[in-house]
Amino acid sequence: MTASRAMRGAQDVSEATRQKVEKIAREVGYVPNRIAGALASKTVNLVGVVVPSLNSSVFPEVLSGISSTLKATPLKPVIGVTGYDLLEEEEVIREMLSWRPTGVVVAGLEHNEAARTMLANADCPVVEVMDVDGTPVKHCVGISHLEAGRDMARTILKAGYRRIGFIGTKMPQDYRAEKRFKGFVEALAAEGISLADQELYSGVSSIETGHKLTELLLARTPDLECIYFSSDVLSVGAYMHCLSKGISVPGDLALAGFNNLELLRGLPLTLATTDAHRFQIGQKAAEIILESQSGEHPAQVVTLQPEVTTGQSL
């Protein structure tokens, strides 16, 4: 009984006894039965995190924000990946909720009806992250991707470019990229400018993809002055293409991406991008879950402001 109380973190066990029990547990490789614990407490010390991809540092940075906030608590994140597939997301959410987690963090506001119903009826706090352009189930932390697209369009127009192209990947499955594209086109249209060309690619973002799609777009529309990309990974690939073909950036072609990824730091030229505050989004989502442990809290919608940096490529 003493060992059980020590492993549960009960307050009536001395620190010396707790350390002794934990030491023996590590030595024998003991793993507690969380299912049995959940039957008694109705929850486990897990926070489900549902994301569409781990292929780039976009969502790992959100996870880092969540983990840094939960580190000093008994709660641990567990991750499910959906591959931008709403049916897969439904299955991941169902599995996550079956473990009776302390909270669930889900990327995006778009879900199928079954997934949305499960999230709405969950007996734990649910926080949708990354996006605020829509109707949250309850708590929500993110940026307006519509406004992020508009901001970049205004920045590009202010720099004097008029022959503008767009390259996006995972479209239309990536709803947030779709919203940025929509905001971008709207802001251009408000100034009487139409896209000179566009390439909407259904595959995933990669440097190689950015390289190839930029080559394709320029072959089709060689007089482009600027290209806006749905991600920094693509803009880095475009920069590699420009270097290989002797195209001056921004003298011959201006480039701009999205996400302010760490990989931009190692380039000889600083590329324009938008900071979406991914780490801070993860932190705030975890804070909401921790706050909700003390009782029911009103729905929170936390909107962070996307920040455009022009770098040296505009």
PDB file of C-alpha atoms in Angstrom:
ATOM      1  CA  MET A   1       0.000   0.000   0.000  1.00  0.00           C
ATOM      2  CA  THR A   2       2.874   2.382   0.795  1.00  0.00           C
ATOM      3  CA  ALA A   3       4.481   1.655  -2.578  1.00  0.00           C
ATOM      4  CA  SER A   4       1.168   2.295  -4.340  1.00  0.00           C
ATOM      5  CA  ARG A   5       0.691   5.624  -2.572  1.00  0.00           C
ATOM      6  CA  ALA A   6       4.276   6.631  -3.351  1.00  0.00           C
ATOM      7  CA  MET A   7       3.857   5.870  -7.067  1.00  0.00           C
ATOM      8  CA  ARG A   8       0.629   7.877  -7.136  1.00  0.00           C
ATOM      9  CA  GLY A   9       2.333  10.901  -5.564  1.00  0.00           C
ATOM     10  CA  ALA A  10       0.211  10.817  -2.406  1.00  0.00           C
ATOM     11  CA  GLN A  11       0.980  13.597   0.071  1.00  0.00           C
ATOM     12  CA  ASP A  12       1.183  11.286   3.140  1.00  0.00           C
ATOM     13  CA  VAL A  13       4.355   9.537   1.880  1.00  0.00           C
ATOM     14  CA  SER A  14       7.699  10.971   2.991  1.00  0.00           C
ATOM     15  CA  GLU A  15      10.163  12.177   0.378  1.00  0.00           C
ATOM     16  CA  ALA A  16      12.735   9.586   1.475  1.00  0.00           C
ATOM     17  CA  THR A  17      10.233   6.737   1.085  1.00  0.00           C
ATOM     18  CA  ARG A  18       9.030   8.052  -2.273  1.00  0.00           C
ATOM     19  CA  GLN A  19      12.595   8.202  -3.626  1.00  0.00           C
ATOM     20  CA  LYS A  20      13.320   4.672  -2.365  1.00  0.00           C
ATOM     21  CA  VAL A  21      10.170   3.279  -4.013  1.00  0.00           C
ATOM     22  CA  GLU A  22      10.906   5.064  -7.300  1.00  0.00           C
ATOM     23  CA  LYS A  23      14.489   3.777  -7.274  1.00  0.00           C
ATOM     24  CA  ILE A  24      13.346   0.174  -6.876  1.00  0.00           C
ATOM     25  CA  ALA A  25      10.646   0.675  -9.533  1.00  0.00           C
ATOM     26  CA  ARG A  26      13.298   1.836 -12.023  1.00  0.00           C
ATOM     27  CA  GLU A  27      15.581  -1.072 -11.155  1.00  0.00           C
ATOM     28  CA  VAL A  28      12.899  -3.706 -11.745  1.00  0.00           C
ATOM     29  CA  GLY A  29      11.436  -1.928 -14.790  1.00  0.00           C
ATOM     30  CA  TYR A  30       8.035  -1.438 -13.182  1.00  0.00           C
ATOM     31  CA  VAL A  31       5.366   0.238 -15.355  1.00  0.00           C
ATOM     32  CA  PRO A  32       2.139   1.299 -13.611  1.00  0.00           C
ATOM     33  CA  ASN A  33      -1.204   0.122 -15.001  1.00  0.00           C
ATOM     34  CA  ARG A  34      -2.712   3.413 -16.136  1.00  0.00           C
ATOM     35  CA  ILE A  35      -5.897   1.720 -17.304  1.00  0.00           C
ATOM     36  CA  ALA A  36      -6.608   0.550 -13.759  1.00  0.00           C
ATOM     37  CA  GLY A  37      -5.698   3.986 -12.464  1.00  0.00           C
ATOM     38  CA  ALA A  38      -8.026   5.617 -14.946  1.00  0.00           C
ATOM     39  CA  LEU A  39     -10.912   3.449 -13.742  1.00  0.00           C
ATOM     40  CA  ALA A  40     -10.419   4.865 -10.274  1.00  0.00           C
ATOM     41  CA  SER A  41      -9.576   8.482 -11.105  1.00  0.00           C
ATOM     42  CA  LYS A  42     -11.498   8.792 -14.432  1.00  0.00           C
ATOM     43  CA  THR A  43      -8.414  10.330 -16.115  1.00  0.00           C
ATOM     44  CA  VAL A  44      -4.774   9.557 -16.850  1.00  0.00           C
ATOM     45  CA  ASN A  45      -1.868  11.988 -16.747  1.00  0.00           C
ATOM     46  CA  LEU A  46      -1.730  12.261 -20.521  1.00  0.00           C
ATOM     47  CA  VAL A  47      -2.453  15.177 -22.823  1.00  0.00           C
ATOM     48  CA  GLY A  48      -3.373  14.025 -26.318  1.00  0.00           C
ATOM     49  CA  VAL A  49      -1.849  16.133 -29.101  1.00  0.00           C
ATOM     50  CA  VAL A  50      -3.257  15.612 -32.611  1.00  0.00           C
ATOM     51  CA  VAL A  51      -1.264  17.088 -35.497  1.00  0.00           C
ATOM     52  CA  PRO A  52      -1.355  16.564 -39.273  1.00  0.00           C
ATOM     53  CA  SER A  53       2.377  16.021 -39.801  1.00  0.00           C
ATOM     54  CA  LEU A  54       5.824  15.774 -38.236  1.00  0.00           C
ATOM     55  CA  ASN A  55       7.679  16.155 -41.550  1.00  0.00           C
ATOM     56  CA  SER A  56       9.022  19.636 -40.779  1.00  0.00           C
ATOM     57  CA  SER A  57       9.708  21.643 -37.637  1.00  0.00           C
ATOM     58  CA  VAL A  58       6.300  23.371 -37.805  1.00  0.00           C
ATOM     59  CA  PHE A  59       4.393  21.073 -35.455  1.00  0.00           C
ATOM     60  CA  PRO A  60       7.397  19.841 -33.431  1.00  0.00           C
ATOM     61  CA  GLU A  61       7.819  23.461 -32.312  1.00  0.00           C
ATOM     62  CA  VAL A  62       4.210  23.497 -31.088  1.00  0.00           C
ATOM     63  CA  LEU A  63       4.942  20.240 -29.253  1.00  0.00           C
ATOM     64  CA  SER A  64       8.003  21.829 -27.684  1.00  0.00           C
ATOM     65  CA  GLY A  65       5.840  24.647 -26.344  1.00  0.00           C
ATOM     66  CA  ILE A  66       3.385  22.146 -24.874  1.00  0.00           C
ATOM     67  CA  SER A  67       6.136  20.002 -23.348  1.00  0.00           C
ATOM     68  CA  SER A  68       7.946  22.977 -21.798  1.00  0.00           C
ATOM     69  CA  THR A  69       4.773  24.036 -19.994  1.00  0.00           C
ATOM     70  CA  LEU A  70       3.859  20.530 -18.807  1.00  0.00           C
ATOM     71  CA  LYS A  71       7.412  19.641 -17.735  1.00  0.00           C
ATOM     72  CA  ALA A  72       6.959  20.724 -14.121  1.00  0.00           C
ATOM     73  CA  THR A  73       3.669  18.789 -13.815  1.00  0.00           C
ATOM     74  CA  PRO A  74       2.762  15.075 -13.800  1.00  0.00           C
ATOM     75  CA  LEU A  75       1.163  15.488 -17.251  1.00  0.00           C
ATOM     76  CA  LYS A  76       2.883  14.089 -20.346  1.00  0.00           C
ATOM     77  CA  PRO A  77       1.976  14.706 -24.010  1.00  0.00           C
ATOM     78  CA  VAL A  78       1.203  11.794 -26.311  1.00  0.00           C
ATOM     79  CA  ILE A  79       1.109  12.455 -30.058  1.00  0.00           C
ATOM     80  CA  GLY A  80      -1.152  11.306 -32.883  1.00  0.00           C
ATOM     81  CA  VAL A  81      -0.493  12.138 -36.555  1.00  0.00           C
ATOM     82  CA  THR A  82      -3.344  12.398 -39.083  1.00  0.00           C
ATOM     83  CA  GLY A  83      -1.594  12.999 -42.404  1.00  0.00           C
ATOM     84  CA  TYR A  84      -4.067  15.821 -43.217  1.00  0.00           C
ATOM     85  CA  ASP A  85      -6.813  13.154 -43.488  1.00  0.00           C
ATOM     86  CA  LEU A  86     -10.052  13.986 -41.653  1.00  0.00           C
ATOM     87  CA  LEU A  87     -11.087  10.331 -41.377  1.00  0.00           C
ATOM     88  CA  GLU A  88      -7.719   9.459 -39.866  1.00  0.00           C
ATOM     89  CA  GLU A  89      -8.079  12.441 -37.543  1.00  0.00           C
ATOM     90  CA  GLU A  90     -11.449  11.061 -36.396  1.00  0.00           C
ATOM     91  CA  GLU A  91      -9.847   7.709 -35.535  1.00  0.00           C
ATOM     92  CA  VAL A  92      -6.903   9.333 -33.744  1.00  0.00           C
ATOM     93  CA  ILE A  93      -9.228  11.540 -31.674  1.00  0.00           C
ATOM     94  CA  ARG A  94     -11.424   8.551 -30.778  1.00  0.00           C
ATOM     95  CA  GLU A  95      -8.387   6.570 -29.618  1.00  0.00           C
ATOM     96  CA  MET A  96      -7.005   9.526 -27.665  1.00  0.00           C
ATOM     97  CA  LEU A  97     -10.283  10.142 -25.847  1.00  0.00           C
ATOM     98  CA  SER A  98     -10.710   6.437 -25.053  1.00  0.00           C
ATOM     99  CA  TRP A  99      -7.754   6.745 -22.668  1.00  0.00           C
ATOM    100  CA  ARG A 100      -9.562   9.490 -20.718  1.00  0.00           C
ATOM    101  CA  PRO A 101      -6.732  12.041 -21.030  1.00  0.00           C
ATOM    102  CA  THR A 102      -6.468  15.137 -18.874  1.00  0.00           C
ATOM    103  CA  GLY A 103      -6.738  17.275 -22.015  1.00  0.00           C
ATOM    104  CA  VAL A 104      -6.584  17.210 -25.805  1.00  0.00           C
ATOM    105  CA  VAL A 105      -4.843  19.632 -28.177  1.00  0.00           C
ATOM    106  CA  VAL A 106      -5.894  19.430 -31.838  1.00  0.00           C
ATOM    107  CA  ALA A 107      -4.352  21.308 -34.766  1.00  0.00           C
ATOM    108  CA  GLY A 108      -6.910  23.223 -36.801  1.00  0.00           C
ATOM    109  CA  LEU A 109     -10.607  24.036 -36.660  1.00  0.00           C
ATOM    110  CA  GLU A 110     -11.806  21.825 -39.514  1.00  0.00           C
ATOM    111  CA  HIS A 111     -12.997  18.333 -38.511  1.00  0.00           C
ATOM    112  CA  ASN A 112     -15.594  15.935 -39.822  1.00  0.00           C
ATOM    113  CA  GLU A 113     -18.931  15.757 -37.979  1.00  0.00           C
ATOM    114  CA  ALA A 114     -18.029  12.691 -35.917  1.00  0.00           C
ATOM    115  CA  ALA A 115     -14.723  14.152 -34.708  1.00  0.00           C
ATOM    116  CA  ARG A 116     -16.301  17.491 -33.858  1.00  0.00           C
ATOM    117  CA  THR A 117     -19.058  15.765 -31.879  1.00  0.00           C
ATOM    118  CA  MET A 118     -16.501  13.728 -29.909  1.00  0.00           C
ATOM    119  CA  LEU A 119     -14.487  16.864 -29.108  1.00  0.00           C
ATOM    120  CA  ALA A 120     -17.603  18.787 -28.066  1.00  0.00           C
ATOM    121  CA  ASN A 121     -18.688  15.961 -25.742  1.00  0.00           C
ATOM    122  CA  ALA A 122     -15.232  15.221 -24.308  1.00  0.00           C
ATOM    123  CA  ASP A 123     -15.059  15.215 -20.509  1.00  0.00           C
ATOM    124  CA  CYS A 124     -11.694  17.005 -20.597  1.00  0.00           C
ATOM    125  CA  PRO A 125     -10.569  20.424 -21.900  1.00  0.00           C
ATOM    126  CA  VAL A 126     -10.108  20.559 -25.675  1.00  0.00           C
ATOM    127  CA  VAL A 127      -7.867  23.222 -27.237  1.00  0.00           C
ATOM    128  CA  GLU A 128      -7.751  23.726 -30.993  1.00  0.00           C
ATOM    129  CA  VAL A 129      -4.515  25.383 -32.081  1.00  0.00           C
ATOM    130  CA  MET A 130      -2.809  27.183 -34.978  1.00  0.00           C
ATOM    131  CA  ASP A 131      -5.911  28.876 -36.422  1.00  0.00           C
ATOM    132  CA  VAL A 132      -8.643  31.284 -35.288  1.00  0.00           C
ATOM    133  CA  ASP A 133     -10.474  31.694 -38.623  1.00  0.00           C
ATOM    134  CA  GLY A 134     -13.551  29.617 -37.862  1.00  0.00           C
ATOM    135  CA  THR A 135     -15.777  28.315 -35.060  1.00  0.00           C
ATOM    136  CA  PRO A 136     -13.887  26.560 -32.250  1.00  0.00           C
ATOM    137  CA  VAL A 137     -15.346  23.645 -30.290  1.00  0.00           C
ATOM    138  CA  LYS A 138     -14.323  25.498 -27.124  1.00  0.00           C
ATOM    139  CA  HIS A 139     -10.803  26.781 -26.430  1.00  0.00           C
ATOM    140  CA  CYS A 140      -8.690  28.028 -29.328  1.00  0.00           C
ATOM    141  CA  VAL A 141      -5.154  29.449 -29.671  1.00  0.00           C
ATOM    142  CA  GLY A 142      -3.600  30.587 -32.929  1.00  0.00           C
ATOM    143  CA  ILE A 143      -3.259  33.258 -35.586  1.00  0.00           C
ATOM    144  CA  SER A 144      -5.533  34.439 -38.368  1.00  0.00           C
ATOM    145  CA  HIS A 145      -4.148  32.828 -41.505  1.00  0.00           C
ATOM    146  CA  LEU A 146      -6.396  35.021 -43.622  1.00  0.00           C
ATOM    147  CA  GLU A 147      -4.720  38.060 -42.084  1.00  0.00           C
ATOM    148  CA  ALA A 148      -1.258  36.490 -42.459  1.00  0.00           C
ATOM    149  CA  GLY A 149      -1.880  36.164 -46.202  1.00  0.00           C
ATOM    150  CA  ARG A 150      -3.171  39.722 -46.425  1.00  0.00           C
ATOM    151  CA  ASP A 151      -0.172  41.060 -44.498  1.00  0.00           C
ATOM    152  CA  MET A 152       2.303  39.396 -46.853  1.00  0.00           C
ATOM    153  CA  ALA A 153       0.422  40.639 -49.931  1.00  0.00           C
ATOM    154  CA  ARG A 154       0.527  44.200 -48.616  1.00  0.00           C
ATOM    155  CA  THR A 155       4.233  43.845 -47.812  1.00  0.00           C
ATOM    156  CA  ILE A 156       5.029  42.565 -51.313  1.00  0.00           C
ATOM    157  CA  LEU A 157       2.987  45.319 -52.967  1.00  0.00           C
ATOM    158  CA  LYS A 158       4.640  47.963 -50.794  1.00  0.00           C
ATOM    159  CA  ALA A 159       8.032  46.705 -52.031  1.00  0.00           C
ATOM    160  CA  GLY A 160       6.905  47.534 -55.576  1.00  0.00           C
ATOM    161  CA  TYR A 161       6.242  44.069 -57.060  1.00  0.00           C
ATOM    162  CA  ARG A 162       3.319  43.577 -59.432  1.00  0.00           C
ATOM    163  CA  ARG A 163       4.009  40.340 -61.359  1.00  0.00           C
ATOM    164  CA  ILE A 164       3.414  37.957 -58.474  1.00  0.00           C
ATOM    165  CA  GLY A 165       3.127  34.174 -58.333  1.00  0.00           C
ATOM    166  CA  PHE A 166       2.101  31.681 -55.641  1.00  0.00           C
ATOM    167  CA  ILE A 167       3.229  28.118 -54.899  1.00  0.00           C
ATOM    168  CA  GLY A 168       1.459  25.988 -52.289  1.00  0.00           C
ATOM    169  CA  THR A 169       1.558  22.343 -51.206  1.00  0.00           C
ATOM    170  CA  LYS A 170      -0.886  19.986 -49.499  1.00  0.00           C
ATOM    171  CA  MET A 171      -3.732  21.955 -51.016  1.00  0.00           C
ATOM    172  CA  PRO A 172      -6.643  21.798 -50.433  1.00  0.00           C
ATOM    173  CA  GLN A 173      -6.045  19.433 -47.436  1.00  0.00           C
ATOM    174  CA  ASP A 174      -4.034  22.083 -45.574  1.00  0.00           C
ATOM    175  CA  TYR A 175      -6.864  24.417 -44.574  1.00  0.00           C
ATOM    176  CA  ARG A 176      -4.531  26.975 -43.041  1.00  0.00           C
ATOM    177  CA  ALA A 177      -2.476  27.276 -46.239  1.00  0.00           C
ATOM    178  CA  GLU A 178      -5.750  27.648 -48.159  1.00  0.00           C
ATOM    179  CA  LYS A 179      -6.772  30.521 -45.902  1.00  0.00           C
ATOM    180  CA  ARG A 180      -3.421  32.282 -46.339  1.00  0.00           C
ATOM    181  CA  PHE A 181      -3.777  31.909 -50.097  1.00  0.00           C
ATOM    182  CA  LYS A 182      -7.311  33.330 -49.949  1.00  0.00           C
ATOM    183  CA  GLY A 183      -6.216  36.315 -47.840  1.00  0.00           C
ATOM    184  CA  PHE A 184      -3.226  36.895 -50.118  1.00  0.00           C
ATOM    185  CA  VAL A 185      -5.348  36.963 -53.281  1.00  0.00           C
ATOM    186  CA  GLU A 186      -7.973  39.192 -51.618  1.00  0.00           C
ATOM    187  CA  ALA A 187      -5.383  41.780 -50.574  1.00  0.00           C
ATOM    188  CA  LEU A 188      -3.867  41.819 -54.066  1.00  0.00           C
ATOM    189  CA  ALA A 189      -7.317  42.249 -55.611  1.00  0.00           C
ATOM    190  CA  ALA A 190      -8.039  45.176 -53.287  1.00  0.00           C
ATOM    191  CA  GLU A 191      -5.182  46.986 -55.044  1.00  0.00           C
ATOM    192  CA  GLY A 192      -6.268  45.898 -58.517  1.00  0.00           C
ATOM    193  CA  ILE A 193      -3.621  43.166 -58.844  1.00  0.00           C
ATOM    194  CA  SER A 194      -4.243  39.580 -59.964  1.00  0.00           C
ATOM    195  CA  LEU A 195      -1.863  36.646 -59.536  1.00  0.00           C
ATOM    196  CA  ALA A 196       0.286  36.257 -62.628  1.00  0.00           C
ATOM    197  CA  ASP A 197       0.535  32.490 -62.067  1.00  0.00           C
ATOM    198  CA  GLN A 198       0.075  29.834 -59.386  1.00  0.00           C
ATOM    199  CA  GLU A 199       0.967  26.217 -58.698  1.00  0.00           C
ATOM    200  CA  LEU A 200      -1.147  24.297 -56.170  1.00  0.00           C
ATOM    201  CA  TYR A 201       0.521  20.970 -55.435  1.00  0.00           C
ATOM    202  CA  SER A 202      -1.234  18.169 -53.539  1.00  0.00           C
ATOM    203  CA  GLY A 203       1.988  16.612 -52.185  1.00  0.00           C
ATOM    204  CA  VAL A 204       4.002  17.540 -49.108  1.00  0.00           C
ATOM    205  CA  SER A 205       6.412  20.448 -48.717  1.00  0.00           C
ATOM    206  CA  SER A 206      10.117  19.810 -49.177  1.00  0.00           C
ATOM    207  CA  ILE A 207      13.159  21.694 -50.382  1.00  0.00           C
ATOM    208  CA  GLU A 208      13.216  19.484 -53.464  1.00  0.00           C
ATOM    209  CA  THR A 209       9.553  20.264 -54.182  1.00  0.00           C
ATOM    210  CA  GLY A 210      10.208  23.993 -53.836  1.00  0.00           C
ATOM    211  CA  HIS A 211      13.118  23.703 -56.267  1.00  0.00           C
ATOM    212  CA  LYS A 212      11.084  21.817 -58.890  1.00  0.00           C
ATOM    213  CA  LEU A 213       7.885  23.873 -58.626  1.00  0.00           C
ATOM    214  CA  THR A 214       9.814  27.147 -58.877  1.00  0.00           C
ATOM    215  CA  GLU A 215      11.538  25.893 -62.014  1.00  0.00           C
ATOM    216  CA  LEU A 216       8.135  24.891 -63.429  1.00  0.00           C
ATOM    217  CA  LEU A 217       6.490  28.213 -62.620  1.00  0.00           C
ATOM    218  CA  LEU A 218       9.340  30.294 -64.066  1.00  0.00           C
ATOM    219  CA  ALA A 219       9.396  28.201 -67.240  1.00  0.00           C
ATOM    220  CA  ARG A 220       5.705  28.945 -67.676  1.00  0.00           C
ATOM    221  CA  THR A 221       5.796  32.606 -66.569  1.00  0.00           C
ATOM    222  CA  PRO A 222       9.391  33.872 -66.890  1.00  0.00           C
ATOM    223  CA  ASP A 223       8.568  37.518 -66.146  1.00  0.00           C
ATOM    224  CA  LEU A 224       7.514  36.900 -62.521  1.00  0.00           C
ATOM    225  CA  GLU A 225       8.952  39.452 -60.111  1.00  0.00           C
ATOM    226  CA  CYS A 226       8.042  37.729 -56.848  1.00  0.00           C
ATOM    227  CA  ILE A 227       6.800  34.320 -55.620  1.00  0.00           C
ATOM    228  CA  TYR A 228       4.971  33.750 -52.330  1.00  0.00           C
ATOM    229  CA  PHE A 229       5.153  30.208 -50.923  1.00  0.00           C
ATOM    230  CA  SER A 230       2.870  28.392 -48.484  1.00  0.00           C
ATOM    231  CA  SER A 231       5.912  27.383 -46.391  1.00  0.00           C
ATOM    232  CA  ASP A 232       9.541  28.322 -45.761  1.00  0.00           C
ATOM    233  CA  VAL A 233      10.652  24.848 -46.848  1.00  0.00           C
ATOM    234  CA  LEU A 234       9.412  25.659 -50.349  1.00  0.00           C
ATOM    235  CA  SER A 235      11.028  29.104 -50.397  1.00  0.00           C
ATOM    236  CA  VAL A 236      14.378  27.560 -49.428  1.00  0.00           C
ATOM    237  CA  GLY A 237      14.013  25.173 -52.370  1.00  0.00           C
ATOM    238  CA  ALA A 238      13.250  28.145 -54.610  1.00  0.00           C
ATOM    239  CA  TYR A 239      16.369  29.902 -53.355  1.00  0.00           C
ATOM    240  CA  MET A 240      18.424  26.805 -54.163  1.00  0.00           C
ATOM    241  CA  HIS A 241      16.995  26.872 -57.696  1.00  0.00           C
ATOM    242  CA  CYS A 242      17.896  30.536 -58.067  1.00  0.00           C
ATOM    243  CA  LEU A 243      21.462  29.876 -56.914  1.00  0.00           C
ATOM    244  CA  SER A 244      21.837  27.005 -59.375  1.00  0.00           C
ATOM    245  CA  LYS A 245      20.549  29.086 -62.314  1.00  0.00           C
ATOM    246  CA  GLY A 246      22.306  32.357 -61.493  1.00  0.00           C
ATOM    247  CA  ILE A 247      19.029  34.133 -60.704  1.00  0.00           C
ATOM    248  CA  SER A 248      19.623  37.089 -58.405  1.00  0.00           C
ATOM    249  CA  VAL A 249      17.449  37.286 -55.260  1.00  0.00           C
ATOM    250  CA  PRO A 250      15.792  39.758 -54.993  1.00  0.00           C
ATOM    251  CA  GLY A 251      17.284  41.508 -58.049  1.00  0.00           C
ATOM    252  CA  ASP A 252      15.696  39.145 -60.580  1.00  0.00           C
ATOM    253  CA  LEU A 253      13.168  37.397 -58.353  1.00  0.00           C
ATOM    254  CA  ALA A 254      11.858  38.132 -54.865  1.00  0.00           C
ATOM    255  CA  LEU A 255      10.909  35.233 -52.540  1.00  0.00           C
ATOM    256  CA  ALA A 256       8.716  35.003 -49.440  1.00  0.00           C
ATOM    257  CA  GLY A 257       7.594  32.043 -47.327  1.00  0.00           C
ATOM    258  CA  PHE A 258       5.743  31.311 -44.116  1.00  0.00           C
ATOM    259  CA  ASN A 259       6.527  29.974 -40.620  1.00  0.00           C
ATOM    260  CA  ASN A 260       9.914  31.533 -39.769  1.00  0.00           C
ATOM    261  CA  LEU A 261      11.519  28.088 -39.569  1.00  0.00           C
ATOM    262  CA  GLU A 262      14.893  27.531 -37.934  1.00  0.00           C
ATOM    263  CA  LEU A 263      16.371  26.305 -41.228  1.00  0.00           C
ATOM    264  CA  LEU A 264      16.273  29.895 -42.548  1.00  0.00           C
ATOM    265  CA  ARG A 265      19.039  30.849 -40.103  1.00  0.00           C
ATOM    266  CA  GLY A 266      21.754  28.954 -41.986  1.00  0.00           C
ATOM    267  CA  LEU A 267      21.245  30.529 -45.405  1.00  0.00           C
ATOM    268  CA  PRO A 268      23.649  33.111 -46.896  1.00  0.00           C
ATOM    269  CA  LEU A 269      20.630  35.358 -47.528  1.00  0.00           C
ATOM    270  CA  THR A 270      17.747  35.976 -45.112  1.00  0.00           C
ATOM    271  CA  LEU A 271      14.435  35.021 -46.714  1.00  0.00           C
ATOM    272  CA  ALA A 272      11.196  36.912 -46.105  1.00  0.00           C
ATOM    273  CA  THR A 273       8.736  34.996 -43.947  1.00  0.00           C
ATOM    274  CA  THR A 274       5.950  35.259 -41.366  1.00  0.00           C
ATOM    275  CA  ASP A 275       6.375  34.224 -37.744  1.00  0.00           C
ATOM    276  CA  ALA A 276       3.277  32.245 -36.658  1.00  0.00           C
ATOM    277  CA  HIS A 277       4.392  31.980 -32.973  1.00  0.00           C
ATOM    278  CA  ARG A 278       4.198  28.196 -32.918  1.00  0.00           C
ATOM    279  CA  PHE A 279       6.093  27.700 -29.626  1.00  0.00           C
ATOM    280  CA  GLN A 280       3.927  30.286 -27.857  1.00  0.00           C
ATOM    281  CA  ILE A 281       0.784  28.631 -29.236  1.00  0.00           C
ATOM    282  CA  GLY A 282       1.854  25.321 -27.679  1.00  0.00           C
ATOM    283  CA  GLN A 283       2.650  27.000 -24.371  1.00  0.00           C
ATOM    284  CA  LYS A 284      -0.716  28.749 -24.149  1.00  0.00           C
ATOM    285  CA  ALA A 285      -2.641  25.595 -25.103  1.00  0.00           C
ATOM    286  CA  ALA A 286      -0.942  23.685 -22.271  1.00  0.00           C
ATOM    287  CA  GLU A 287      -1.621  26.559 -19.848  1.00  0.00           C
ATOM    288  CA  ILE A 288      -5.338  26.398 -20.655  1.00  0.00           C
ATOM    289  CA  ILE A 289      -5.392  22.664 -19.917  1.00  0.00           C
ATOM    290  CA  LEU A 290      -3.599  23.201 -16.598  1.00  0.00           C
ATOM    291  CA  GLU A 291      -5.984  26.015 -15.647  1.00  0.00           C
ATOM    292  CA  SER A 292      -8.959  23.793 -16.455  1.00  0.00           C
ATOM    293  CA  GLN A 293      -7.808  21.167 -13.936  1.00  0.00           C
ATOM    294  CA  SER A 294      -9.009  23.425 -11.129  1.00  0.00           C
ATOM    295  CA  GLY A 295     -12.549  23.476 -12.500  1.00  0.00           C
ATOM    296  CA  GLU A 296     -14.667  24.524 -15.466  1.00  0.00           C
ATOM    297  CA  HIS A 297     -13.397  27.614 -17.267  1.00  0.00           C
ATOM    298  CA  PRO A 298     -15.169  29.749 -19.888  1.00  0.00           C
ATOM    299  CA  ALA A 299     -14.067  29.265 -23.477  1.00  0.00           C
ATOM    300  CA  GLN A 300     -10.913  31.127 -24.402  1.00  0.00           C
ATOM    301  CA  VAL A 301      -9.980  32.277 -27.898  1.00  0.00           C
ATOM    302  CA  VAL A 302      -6.407  33.537 -27.861  1.00  0.00           C
ATOM    303  CA  THR A 303      -5.341  35.339 -31.045  1.00  0.00           C
ATOM    304  CA  LEU A 304      -1.655  35.989 -31.619  1.00  0.00           C
ATOM    305  CA  GLN A 305      -0.544  38.428 -34.313  1.00  0.00           C
ATOM    306  CA  PRO A 306       1.459  37.047 -37.280  1.00  0.00           C
ATOM    307  CA  GLU A 307       4.673  39.012 -37.864  1.00  0.00           C
ATOM    308  CA  VAL A 308       6.085  39.558 -41.339  1.00  0.00           C
ATOM    309  CA  THR A 309       9.865  39.953 -41.700  1.00  0.00           C
ATOM    310  CA  THR A 310      11.129  41.046 -45.108  1.00  0.00           C
ATOM    311  CA  GLY A 311      14.681  39.756 -44.698  1.00  0.00           C
ATOM    312  CA  GLN A 312      16.851  40.303 -47.781  1.00  0.00           C
ATOM    313  CA  SER A 313      14.691  38.539 -50.357  1.00  0.00           C
ATOM    314  CA  LEU A 314      12.030  41.216 -50.930  1.00  0.00           C
TER     315      LEU A 314
END
